[in-house]
Amino acid sequence: MARLGVESIRRQQLIDATLKVIEEHGFQGATIGKIAGASELSVGIVSHYFGGKQGLLEATMRYLLSSLQQDVSTLMAGRPNTPRERLMAIVDANFSGVQTHAQSAKTWLAFWTQAMHSPDLMRLQRVNERRLLSNLMFYLRPLMPADQVRTTAQTIAALIDGFWLRAAMSEGRIEPDQAIALCKTYVDQAIHANNGAS
Amino acid sequence: MARLGVESIRRQQLIDATLKVIEEHGFQGATIGKIAGASELSVGIVSHYFGGKQGLLEATMRYLLSSLQQDVSTLMAGRPNTPRERLMAIVDANFSGVQTHAQSAKTWLAFWTQAMHSPDLMRLQRVNERRLLSNLMFYLRPLMPADQVRTTAQTIAALIDGFWLRAAMSEGRIEPDQAIALCKTYVDQAIHANNGAS
DNA sequence: CAATATATTGAACAAGTATTCAATGACGGA
DNA sequence: TCCGTCATTGAATACTTGTTCAATATATTG
């Protein structure tokens, strides 16, 4: 019991420190030494709990992805069970991270970049992307002709990613509220445009 | 004359090699050694012509940005001078790179990430972003109420970035034609939705 | 062709990093 | 209290990378 308790505490400690260091120094500047310093632990412990730096980075991305997934679930639970409201909840959830931590967009971008050259991270990324897409498609289906569902979902997903990028670029002066509003405007536009044409 | 000729040839040689190495090994794996090898020159020449690695990376990003700008100009020149056609040309131009070089999206992403922690690269990125936005706004203005112009332009820009990201993620199996089609669909949707409401 | 300037090389160097592992600390049970 | 197990440390190590610069090659000029 005590063993498992310590282990999960240390792992989370290191993951938190990793996020903080990446935010501050970027992916390149995230060295074992800095991470160890930020976590107030020693450098040796990273290999002990994660097998090495790569393992820690992978665990950190896993944590980010599961946090996002949890945000989606939480926000959905508190909304009316109509397709439109669920879609809006998905949009809100995908920007909830950027609201609380202005710099987290940078971290996401860093992981995306890293994922291109790491099959493991890429696989994680794909799973997440697929989940977002099928979520969107599920709630779009009742609102428009079947042949419009996939393309609309892809457009919404691209819009979310694009605004995340902008948020990451804008160096602190992010306006996530505006991004959310524009995404939602598009969702309504898409619903009405395709609904009328069906 | 000969001096300048050699200098510009070498610079381009090194920039091309940098792009190739980043595509293949990622930003992290792009070492001076690999770049020198790919360009069939020596490691010392990088410092000689660019002052160091950072200078080479900056020049490479500058080259990418100017290539994009050139694509925009070229495509615009061959299109009818109507606002809608100019908007479509901007969309096409912003995906022309991804069509010819499937992997170039990865390189862009790498530079974006790097730019977050490098003021010089960030400045370049900002200039480019601003140009895209004001281009879009210029041609949107005749097509919709003034208060809709900025937000619509921002949405189009986000859409373009978002599809680039997706292209970068999709590991070769990109479908830029689809991304272009979806962007254009949105442009028309936005024009008609706001035009009718004005 | 010699002489001078320019272009290029790559081994040596310095700085930095991840990993390892012997030593130390912490702590519960007999 | 003492022992044995688990947790943690951090100096030592091995490796990688960017930069430098004296030496060499190449081109240009008188």
XYZ file of C-alpha atoms (C1' of nucleotides) in Angstrom:
456
model
C 0.000 0.000 0.000
C 2.627 2.483 1.056
C 4.817 1.437 -1.831
C 2.137 2.013 -4.436
C 1.200 5.286 -2.780
C 4.711 6.639 -2.979
C 5.156 5.427 -6.511
C 2.075 7.178 -7.891
C 2.905 10.338 -5.964
C 6.433 10.461 -7.360
C 5.258 9.752 -10.883
C 2.761 12.604 -10.750
C 5.365 14.857 -9.161
C 7.681 14.234 -12.089
C 4.939 14.665 -14.679
C 3.920 17.990 -13.159
C 7.526 19.120 -13.110
C 7.920 18.072 -16.745
C 4.942 20.174 -17.789
C 6.226 23.160 -15.867
C 9.712 22.915 -17.364
C 8.430 22.447 -20.919
C 6.204 25.493 -20.516
C 9.143 27.519 -19.329
C 12.049 26.250 -21.394
C 10.449 24.472 -24.316
C 10.810 20.860 -25.301
C 14.471 21.207 -26.157
C 15.271 22.874 -22.867
C 13.487 20.258 -20.810
C 16.492 18.395 -19.434
C 16.479 15.737 -16.771
C 18.395 18.120 -14.549
C 15.805 20.887 -14.784
C 12.918 18.472 -14.333
C 14.568 16.947 -11.302
C 15.168 20.415 -9.883
C 11.571 21.506 -10.449
C 10.264 18.361 -8.780
C 12.747 18.698 -5.924
C 13.899 15.168 -6.562
C 17.141 13.792 -7.899
C 18.051 13.002 -11.484
C 18.373 9.300 -10.838
C 14.737 8.865 -9.928
C 13.532 9.443 -13.467
C 15.170 6.281 -14.695
C 13.923 4.471 -11.616
C 10.248 5.232 -12.224
C 10.059 5.764 -15.976
C 13.024 3.856 -17.318
C 14.437 7.031 -18.827
C 13.574 10.403 -20.240
C 11.561 9.073 -23.153
C 9.335 7.125 -20.785
C 8.661 10.235 -18.744
C 7.731 12.238 -21.809
C 5.389 9.540 -22.988
C 3.716 9.360 -19.583
C 3.363 13.140 -19.587
C 1.592 13.151 -22.930
C -0.629 10.309 -21.784
C -1.555 12.446 -18.804
C -2.401 15.448 -20.974
C -4.590 13.353 -23.244
C -6.486 11.767 -20.385
C -6.988 15.178 -18.772
C -8.553 16.446 -21.970
C -10.780 13.401 -22.180
C -11.870 13.963 -18.607
C -12.733 17.595 -19.342
C -14.968 16.471 -22.176
C -16.787 13.964 -19.976
C -17.241 16.404 -17.125
C -18.595 19.204 -19.276
C -20.942 16.897 -21.126
C -22.418 15.552 -17.919
C -23.643 18.985 -16.900
C -25.339 19.919 -20.174
C -28.754 19.221 -21.666
C -28.790 16.012 -23.683
C -29.440 17.557 -27.077
C -27.057 17.111 -30.020
C -26.382 20.822 -30.296
C -25.593 21.246 -26.621
C -23.287 18.249 -26.698
C -21.397 19.704 -29.625
C -20.986 22.978 -27.771
C -19.745 21.078 -24.728
C -17.086 19.403 -26.868
C -15.941 22.810 -28.110
C -15.834 24.217 -24.580
C -13.939 21.211 -23.270
C -11.319 21.452 -25.974
C -10.571 24.991 -24.882
C -10.813 24.468 -21.147
C -7.108 23.699 -20.890
C -6.106 26.844 -22.684
C -8.215 28.931 -20.390
C -6.691 27.777 -17.154
C -3.117 27.490 -18.380
C -2.273 30.024 -21.020
C 1.005 28.293 -21.751
C -0.320 24.768 -22.073
C -0.915 25.296 -25.768
C 2.840 25.496 -26.191
C 3.232 22.192 -24.455
C 0.678 20.573 -26.725
C 2.432 21.923 -29.764
C 5.726 20.592 -28.486
C 4.237 17.143 -28.084
C 2.627 17.237 -31.490
C 5.983 18.042 -33.022
C 7.689 15.333 -31.056
C 4.996 12.842 -31.995
C 5.914 13.095 -35.680
C 9.112 11.230 -35.002
C 8.007 8.890 -32.251
C 5.646 6.048 -33.173
C 4.443 5.674 -29.600
C 3.451 9.308 -29.208
C 1.949 9.304 -32.683
C -0.279 6.387 -31.771
C -1.545 8.214 -28.693
C -2.225 11.290 -30.776
C -4.163 9.296 -33.352
C -6.378 7.667 -30.767
C -7.249 11.059 -29.372
C -7.949 12.550 -32.776
C -10.166 9.641 -33.727
C -12.147 9.984 -30.534
C -12.792 13.667 -31.103
C -13.904 12.997 -34.646
C -16.312 10.183 -33.798
C -17.696 12.203 -30.921
C -18.444 15.079 -33.254
C -19.910 12.821 -35.907
C -22.194 11.121 -33.409
C -23.859 14.378 -32.439
C -23.850 15.875 -35.917
C -25.649 12.902 -37.436
C -29.137 13.868 -36.208
C -28.637 17.421 -37.430
C -27.765 17.058 -41.102
C -27.703 14.753 -44.131
C -25.470 11.718 -43.694
C -23.050 12.746 -46.429
C -22.319 16.044 -44.707
C -21.497 14.589 -41.305
C -17.891 13.566 -41.794
C -16.731 16.700 -43.591
C -18.426 18.958 -41.060
C -16.804 17.059 -38.207
C -13.409 17.361 -39.872
C -13.892 21.075 -40.309
C -14.813 21.574 -36.669
C -11.802 19.539 -35.583
C -9.518 21.570 -37.835
C -11.011 24.765 -36.472
C -10.311 23.701 -32.905
C -6.719 22.762 -33.745
C -6.214 25.980 -35.671
C -7.355 28.178 -32.808
C -5.146 26.215 -30.445
C -2.221 27.015 -32.671
C -3.136 30.681 -32.656
C -3.447 30.597 -28.907
C 0.004 29.063 -28.657
C 1.427 31.750 -30.926
C -0.142 34.712 -29.231
C 2.255 34.666 -26.289
C 0.018 35.149 -23.321
C -2.495 37.505 -24.862
C -4.841 34.652 -25.719
C -8.529 35.187 -26.059
C -9.983 31.712 -25.729
C -13.471 33.145 -25.305
C -13.276 34.519 -28.799
C -12.000 31.236 -30.193
C -14.836 29.390 -28.508
C -17.355 31.872 -29.846
C -16.066 31.561 -33.401
C -16.105 27.768 -33.242
C -19.657 27.808 -31.969
C -20.702 30.252 -34.639
C -19.396 27.830 -37.223
C -21.221 24.896 -35.640
C -24.510 26.751 -35.830
C -23.769 27.904 -39.357
C -23.064 24.342 -40.421
C -26.201 23.027 -38.750
C -28.462 25.601 -40.363
C -26.824 25.529 -43.778
C -27.076 21.768 -44.093
C -30.373 21.398 -42.337
C -32.066 23.737 -44.763
C -30.530 21.951 -47.721
C -31.523 18.454 -46.695
C 30.247 38.617 -59.027
C 31.765 35.177 -58.699
C 32.020 35.689 -54.982
C 28.395 36.559 -54.617
C 27.447 33.676 -56.890
C 29.235 31.125 -54.761
C 27.895 32.614 -51.582
C 24.248 32.449 -52.619
C 24.700 28.956 -54.022
C 26.211 27.695 -50.789
C 23.558 29.351 -48.690
C 20.768 27.751 -50.691
C 22.584 24.423 -50.617
C 22.647 24.542 -46.846
C 19.030 25.666 -46.563
C 17.894 22.818 -48.816
C 19.908 20.355 -46.772
C 18.400 21.748 -43.572
C 14.875 21.199 -44.880
C 15.697 17.684 -45.956
C 17.247 16.753 -42.620
C 14.410 18.266 -40.583
C 11.895 16.343 -42.669
C 13.777 13.135 -42.056
C 15.018 13.470 -38.488
C 12.886 16.201 -36.970
C 14.025 19.460 -35.494
C 15.851 17.808 -32.633
C 17.710 15.447 -34.924
C 18.805 18.200 -37.274
C 22.451 18.477 -36.238
C 25.153 20.438 -37.969
C 26.828 17.177 -38.820
C 23.801 15.752 -40.599
C 23.094 18.996 -42.408
C 26.697 19.235 -43.563
C 26.540 15.636 -44.751
C 23.308 16.178 -46.668
C 24.722 19.249 -48.364
C 28.035 17.514 -49.110
C 29.866 20.350 -47.433
C 31.807 20.536 -44.211
C 30.569 21.462 -40.765
C 32.679 24.572 -40.573
C 30.948 26.253 -43.460
C 27.745 26.775 -41.539
C 29.403 29.185 -39.157
C 31.161 30.814 -42.090
C 27.978 31.664 -43.993
C 25.360 31.897 -41.259
C 27.334 32.655 -38.134
C 26.101 29.476 -36.507
C 23.289 26.990 -36.384
C 20.680 29.467 -35.181
C 21.393 31.725 -38.144
C 20.928 28.841 -40.551
C 17.590 27.901 -38.988
C 16.407 31.480 -39.167
C 17.400 31.734 -42.811
C 15.611 28.472 -43.524
C 12.384 29.726 -41.997
C 12.735 32.990 -43.887
C 13.029 30.947 -47.067
C 9.894 28.953 -46.282
C 7.918 32.110 -45.551
C 9.021 33.839 -48.724
C 8.195 30.739 -50.762
C 4.690 30.787 -49.370
C 4.359 34.480 -50.120
C 5.506 33.858 -53.663
C 2.936 31.101 -54.101
C 0.220 33.507 -53.049
C 1.344 36.158 -55.518
C 1.688 33.704 -58.381
C -1.706 32.131 -57.892
C -3.416 35.479 -57.513
C -1.943 36.775 -60.724
C -3.657 34.085 -62.751
C -7.145 34.475 -61.291
C -10.082 36.774 -62.049
C -9.954 39.957 -60.026
C -13.054 39.375 -57.946
C -12.985 39.230 -54.153
C -14.275 35.660 -54.057
C -11.721 34.382 -56.558
C -8.919 36.120 -54.686
C -9.999 34.461 -51.460
C -9.995 31.072 -53.147
C -6.527 31.783 -54.533
C -5.276 32.495 -51.009
C -6.668 29.176 -49.837
C -5.088 27.321 -52.750
C -1.742 28.999 -52.231
C -1.664 28.123 -48.564
C -1.992 24.467 -49.465
C 0.285 24.441 -52.466
C 3.302 23.590 -50.357
C 1.632 20.635 -48.748
C 0.666 19.242 -52.110
C 4.115 19.101 -53.586
C 5.972 18.136 -50.435
C 3.917 15.931 -48.179
C 6.484 16.234 -45.417
C 6.838 19.980 -45.448
C 3.978 20.297 -43.019
C 6.177 18.605 -40.442
C 8.863 21.162 -41.047
C 6.429 24.008 -40.564
C 5.227 22.516 -37.340
C 8.792 22.165 -36.151
C 9.436 25.835 -36.845
C 6.245 26.913 -35.164
C 7.259 25.022 -32.063
C 10.739 26.436 -32.136
C 9.393 29.929 -32.662
C 7.696 29.877 -29.260
C 11.071 30.090 -27.600
C 12.959 32.202 -30.077
C 12.023 35.889 -30.404
C 13.529 36.132 -33.872
C 11.564 33.248 -35.315
C 8.456 34.448 -33.506
C 8.740 37.833 -35.146
C 8.950 36.234 -38.588
C 5.920 34.106 -37.799
C 3.930 37.117 -36.653
C 4.655 39.092 -39.795
C 3.450 36.206 -41.922
C 0.307 35.703 -39.871
C -0.521 39.382 -40.042
C -0.105 39.400 -43.798
C -2.443 36.464 -44.260
C -5.029 38.084 -42.038
C -4.976 41.470 -43.731
C -5.065 39.813 -47.134
C -8.174 37.913 -46.162
C -9.806 40.961 -44.609
C -9.154 43.050 -47.691
C -11.101 40.701 -49.923
C -13.801 39.880 -47.382
C -14.667 43.527 -46.832
C -16.728 43.955 -50.037
C -18.619 40.749 -49.291
C -20.047 41.274 -45.801
C -20.839 43.777 -43.057
C -17.783 45.481 -41.614
C -18.194 43.975 -38.174
C -18.050 40.437 -39.566
C -14.859 40.866 -41.555
C -12.253 40.342 -38.845
C -13.848 37.327 -37.211
C -14.450 35.630 -40.534
C -10.843 36.203 -41.538
C -9.640 34.771 -38.240
C -11.801 31.714 -38.735
C -10.466 31.107 -42.225
C -6.901 31.495 -40.984
C -7.547 29.064 -38.134
C -9.088 26.612 -40.588
C -6.029 26.738 -42.804
C -3.686 26.214 -39.863
C -5.839 23.419 -38.511
C -5.811 21.486 -41.763
C -2.060 21.951 -41.999
C -1.729 20.393 -38.601
C -3.875 17.475 -39.675
C -1.813 17.091 -42.811
C 1.335 16.991 -40.698
C -0.166 14.346 -38.452
C -1.477 12.091 -41.147
C 1.923 10.648 -42.038
C 1.964 10.783 -45.782
C -1.640 9.908 -46.463
C -2.598 13.571 -46.792
C -5.547 14.680 -48.821
C -4.896 18.341 -49.456
C -7.627 18.462 -52.085
C -10.155 17.683 -49.415
C -8.732 20.291 -47.065
C -8.904 22.884 -49.828
C -12.469 21.912 -50.649
C -13.557 22.189 -47.026
C -11.902 25.586 -46.612
C -13.598 26.853 -49.750
C -16.937 25.505 -48.619
C -16.564 27.512 -45.450
C -15.636 30.657 -47.357
C -18.776 30.410 -49.442
C -20.865 29.601 -46.393
C -19.501 32.655 -44.621
C -20.102 34.895 -47.609
C -23.672 33.802 -48.078
C -24.585 33.678 -44.388
C -23.339 37.211 -43.727
C -24.378 38.647 -47.030
C -27.993 37.615 -46.523
C -27.997 39.014 -42.993
C -26.590 42.405 -43.865
C 53.504 31.375 -63.489
C 53.893 33.360 -59.116
C 51.390 35.776 -55.651
C 47.578 36.994 -53.349
C 42.993 36.502 -51.862
C 39.172 33.750 -51.115
C 36.771 29.434 -50.029
C 36.607 25.195 -47.605
C 37.966 21.637 -44.591
C 37.729 18.715 -40.392
C 40.245 17.547 -36.159
C 40.376 19.472 -31.619
C 37.865 21.559 -28.099
C 34.333 22.981 -24.812
C 29.797 22.680 -23.105
C 26.022 20.030 -22.021
C 23.192 15.813 -21.428
C 21.163 11.093 -20.188
C 22.252 7.172 -17.756
C 24.281 4.315 -14.339
C 25.151 2.479 -9.833
C 27.515 2.225 -5.416
C 26.415 4.542 -1.311
C 23.132 6.469 1.766
C 18.721 7.333 3.958
C 14.099 5.921 5.648
C 11.191 2.840 7.878
C 8.308 -1.111 9.241
C 8.408 -5.568 11.552
C 10.522 -9.108 14.670
C 16.917 -2.175 19.019
C 18.379 -4.372 14.956
C 17.695 -6.074 10.439
C 16.229 -6.124 5.788
C 13.742 -4.015 2.220
C 12.519 -0.298 -0.424
C 13.365 4.601 -1.803
C 16.505 8.074 -3.088
C 20.708 10.345 -4.041
C 24.254 12.545 -7.031
C 29.072 12.042 -8.567
C 31.177 9.563 -12.295
C 30.753 8.148 -16.977
C 30.037 7.990 -21.806
C 28.149 10.203 -25.432
C 26.525 13.970 -28.492
C 26.737 18.478 -30.405
C 28.114 23.377 -31.861
C 31.994 26.160 -32.514
C 36.586 27.346 -33.574
C 40.651 27.935 -36.312
C 45.087 26.544 -38.308
C 45.840 24.130 -42.463
C 44.691 23.185 -47.201
C 42.571 23.771 -51.596
C 40.836 26.753 -55.185
C 40.453 30.796 -57.843
C 41.971 35.404 -59.383
C 45.040 38.764 -60.767
C 49.228 41.137 -62.424
